[in-house]
Amino acid sequence: MGGLPDVVHLSQRQAADVPSPTIHEWRPEMSTETNKQIARSFLQSVDDLDFEAWRATAAPDLVASANGGEVMNREEFEGMVRGITGAFSNGRHIIESQVAEGDRVATRLTWTALHTGEFNGVPASNRPVRVCGDSFDRIENGKVMEHHAQFDAMGMMVQIGAVPVPG
C-alpha cells in the first residue's frame, strides 16, 4: 500500500491486542493541572514582587527568552524582570487561558501595569498599559525549566508614548 507504515495495516484482531494505557500508567489530569499551577505561581510571584518565591519556582538552570531575543539564564532573566518591575508598578498577569500537555504549559495572558519609572530610555509617563502576550513553559520536578514569552512590545511602547500611534 504505497509506503504507509505497518501500524496502519493492523487488523482489528491485532489492534485489539495492543494494550491501552490505564489511569495508573498515564495521569495527565493530575500532572498537567499541577504544571499549570506552577506556571501561574511563576507569574504571580512577579506580580507580588516576591523574588524569593519566584526563585523557588524557577529552576537554577532555567533558560528563558522574550520575544525571540537572546536566551537568558535565571540570573539574567531575573535582572530583566526586575528592570521591568522597576519601571512599571502594580503589574498584574491576568490569565486568559492555559493549555497543558505533559510537561509543557501554554498561557495566554494580559499584563496590566502603570508606567512609573524609566523604561528603555523612556521617562515615566504615568500611563497605564495593557499588553497581550503568551508564555510557554516546560516544567520539570516542580520547577520552571524553560520560560519563553511573546508580548506586544510595540503596543506597549505606543501606550507609554515612546512611539507614535500607527496610522
Short mmCIF file of C-alpha atoms in Angstrom, two decimals:
data_model
loop_
_atom_site.label_atom_id
_atom_site.label_comp_id
_atom_site.label_asym_id
_atom_site.label_seq_id
_atom_site.Cartn_x
_atom_site.Cartn_y
_atom_site.Cartn_z
CA MET A 1 0.00 0.00 0.00
CA GLY A 2 2.40 2.66 -1.17
CA GLY A 3 4.81 3.10 1.73
CA LEU A 4 2.38 3.54 4.63
CA PRO A 5 3.77 2.46 7.99
CA ASP A 6 2.95 -1.08 9.11
CA VAL A 7 0.92 0.18 12.06
CA VAL A 8 -1.74 1.40 9.62
CA HIS A 9 -2.22 -2.16 8.36
CA LEU A 10 -3.11 -3.76 11.71
CA SER A 11 -6.15 -5.98 11.56
CA GLN A 12 -8.92 -5.47 14.10
CA ARG A 13 -7.67 -8.52 15.99
CA GLN A 14 -4.11 -7.19 16.06
CA ALA A 15 -5.31 -3.76 17.17
CA ALA A 16 -7.32 -5.37 19.98
CA ASP A 17 -4.11 -6.99 21.27
CA VAL A 18 -2.36 -3.61 21.68
CA PRO A 19 -2.56 -2.64 25.37
CA SER A 20 -4.22 0.67 26.21
CA PRO A 21 -2.76 3.00 28.82
CA THR A 22 -4.64 2.91 32.09
CA ILE A 23 -5.18 5.71 34.53
CA HIS A 24 -2.35 4.24 36.61
CA GLU A 25 0.14 4.33 33.73
CA TRP A 26 -0.70 7.82 32.49
CA ARG A 27 -2.27 10.56 34.61
CA PRO A 28 -2.42 13.73 32.53
CA GLU A 29 -5.13 15.38 34.62
CA MET A 30 -3.05 15.48 37.79
CA SER A 31 0.30 16.36 36.26
CA THR A 32 -1.00 18.94 33.79
CA GLU A 33 -3.07 20.71 36.45
CA THR A 34 -0.05 20.79 38.75
CA ASN A 35 2.14 22.13 35.94
CA LYS A 36 -0.42 24.83 35.13
CA GLN A 37 -0.43 25.91 38.78
CA ILE A 38 3.39 26.09 38.81
CA ALA A 39 3.31 28.31 35.69
CA ARG A 40 0.70 30.55 37.37
CA SER A 41 2.80 30.76 40.56
CA PHE A 42 5.84 31.75 38.47
CA LEU A 43 3.89 34.76 37.11
CA GLN A 44 2.12 35.56 40.39
CA SER A 45 5.41 35.84 42.27
CA VAL A 46 6.49 38.55 39.80
CA ASP A 47 3.20 40.39 40.36
CA ASP A 48 3.80 40.16 44.12
CA LEU A 49 7.42 41.34 43.67
CA ASP A 50 8.34 38.24 45.68
CA PHE A 51 11.61 37.22 44.07
CA GLU A 52 12.30 34.64 46.76
CA ALA A 53 9.08 32.84 45.75
CA TRP A 54 9.99 33.38 42.09
CA ARG A 55 13.38 31.71 42.60
CA ALA A 56 11.59 28.85 44.37
CA THR A 57 9.55 28.18 41.19
CA ALA A 58 12.38 28.84 38.70
CA ALA A 59 14.89 26.02 38.28
CA PRO A 60 18.51 27.01 39.00
CA ASP A 61 19.35 26.19 35.37
CA LEU A 62 16.29 27.98 33.92
CA VAL A 63 16.55 29.10 30.31
CA ALA A 64 14.28 31.93 29.22
CA SER A 65 13.65 34.29 26.35
CA ALA A 66 11.34 37.16 25.50
CA ASN A 67 10.05 37.98 22.02
CA GLY A 68 12.59 35.70 20.37
CA GLY A 69 15.56 37.52 21.89
CA GLU A 70 18.71 36.03 23.32
CA VAL A 71 18.29 33.05 25.60
CA MET A 72 18.96 34.04 29.21
CA ASN A 73 19.90 32.08 32.31
CA ARG A 74 17.99 32.51 35.57
CA GLU A 75 20.05 35.45 36.84
CA GLU A 76 19.87 37.31 33.52
CA PHE A 77 16.12 36.75 33.25
CA GLU A 78 15.57 37.87 36.85
CA GLY A 79 17.55 41.03 36.05
CA MET A 80 15.32 41.73 33.06
CA VAL A 81 12.18 41.13 35.13
CA ARG A 82 13.47 43.42 37.90
CA GLY A 83 14.12 46.12 35.29
CA ILE A 84 10.53 45.86 34.07
CA THR A 85 9.03 45.80 37.56
CA GLY A 86 11.18 48.81 38.47
CA ALA A 87 9.71 50.79 35.58
CA PHE A 88 6.10 49.58 35.86
CA SER A 89 4.21 49.46 39.14
CA ASN A 90 1.12 47.46 40.07
CA GLY A 91 1.89 44.83 37.42
CA ARG A 92 -0.66 42.04 37.10
CA HIS A 93 -0.72 39.00 34.84
CA ILE A 94 -4.34 38.18 34.03
CA ILE A 95 -4.54 34.57 32.87
CA GLU A 96 -6.92 34.39 29.92
CA SER A 97 -6.41 30.68 29.24
CA GLN A 98 -3.97 27.85 29.78
CA VAL A 99 -3.36 24.60 27.96
CA ALA A 100 -1.02 21.90 29.20
CA GLU A 101 0.24 18.68 27.71
CA GLY A 102 2.79 16.60 29.54
CA ASP A 103 5.48 18.89 30.90
CA ARG A 104 4.53 21.87 28.66
CA VAL A 105 2.21 24.73 29.60
CA ALA A 106 0.97 27.44 27.24
CA THR A 107 -0.55 30.52 28.86
CA ARG A 108 -2.48 33.30 27.11
CA LEU A 109 -2.38 36.39 29.27
CA THR A 110 -2.89 40.11 29.55
CA TRP A 111 -0.41 42.14 31.59
CA THR A 112 -1.53 45.42 33.12
CA ALA A 113 0.67 47.96 34.90
CA LEU A 114 1.38 51.66 35.39
CA HIS A 115 4.48 53.18 33.75
CA THR A 116 6.07 54.91 36.76
CA GLY A 117 9.80 54.68 36.01
CA GLU A 118 12.25 54.97 33.15
CA PHE A 119 11.98 52.10 30.67
CA ASN A 120 14.45 51.66 27.80
CA GLY A 121 15.30 55.36 27.97
CA VAL A 122 11.65 56.45 28.08
CA PRO A 123 10.88 58.57 31.17
CA ALA A 124 7.92 57.66 33.35
CA SER A 125 4.66 58.62 31.65
CA ASN A 126 2.36 57.55 34.50
CA ARG A 127 0.19 55.95 31.83
CA PRO A 128 -1.50 52.59 32.30
CA VAL A 129 -0.52 49.79 29.94
CA ARG A 130 -2.45 46.72 28.87
CA VAL A 131 -0.36 44.23 26.92
CA CYS A 132 -1.43 40.88 25.44
CA GLY A 133 1.02 38.03 25.41
CA ASP A 134 1.72 34.33 25.64
CA SER A 135 4.16 32.31 27.67
CA PHE A 136 5.36 28.80 27.04
CA ASP A 137 6.86 26.89 29.94
CA ARG A 138 8.44 23.49 30.46
CA ILE A 139 8.07 22.14 33.97
CA GLU A 140 10.38 19.54 35.47
CA ASN A 141 10.41 18.30 39.07
CA GLY A 142 8.04 21.07 40.12
CA LYS A 143 10.18 23.89 38.68
CA VAL A 144 10.02 26.04 35.55
CA MET A 145 12.96 24.82 33.45
CA GLU A 146 12.14 26.85 30.33
CA HIS A 147 10.12 30.04 30.00
CA HIS A 148 9.60 31.70 26.63
CA ALA A 149 7.35 34.75 26.39
CA GLN A 150 5.91 36.70 23.48
CA PHE A 151 4.17 40.01 24.07
CA ASP A 152 3.09 43.10 22.17
CA ALA A 153 6.19 45.21 22.84
CA MET A 154 5.32 47.75 20.13
CA GLY A 155 1.83 48.20 21.56
CA MET A 156 3.34 48.80 24.99
CA MET A 157 5.76 51.39 23.58
CA VAL A 158 2.84 53.20 21.91
CA GLN A 159 0.92 53.18 25.20
CA ILE A 160 3.79 54.82 27.12
CA GLY A 161 4.28 57.43 24.39
CA ALA A 162 7.66 56.14 23.18
CA VAL A 163 6.48 55.76 19.58
CA PRO A 164 3.64 57.47 17.73
CA VAL A 165 0.33 55.75 17.24
CA PRO A 166 0.48 53.93 13.89
CA GLY A 167 -1.87 55.15 11.28
#
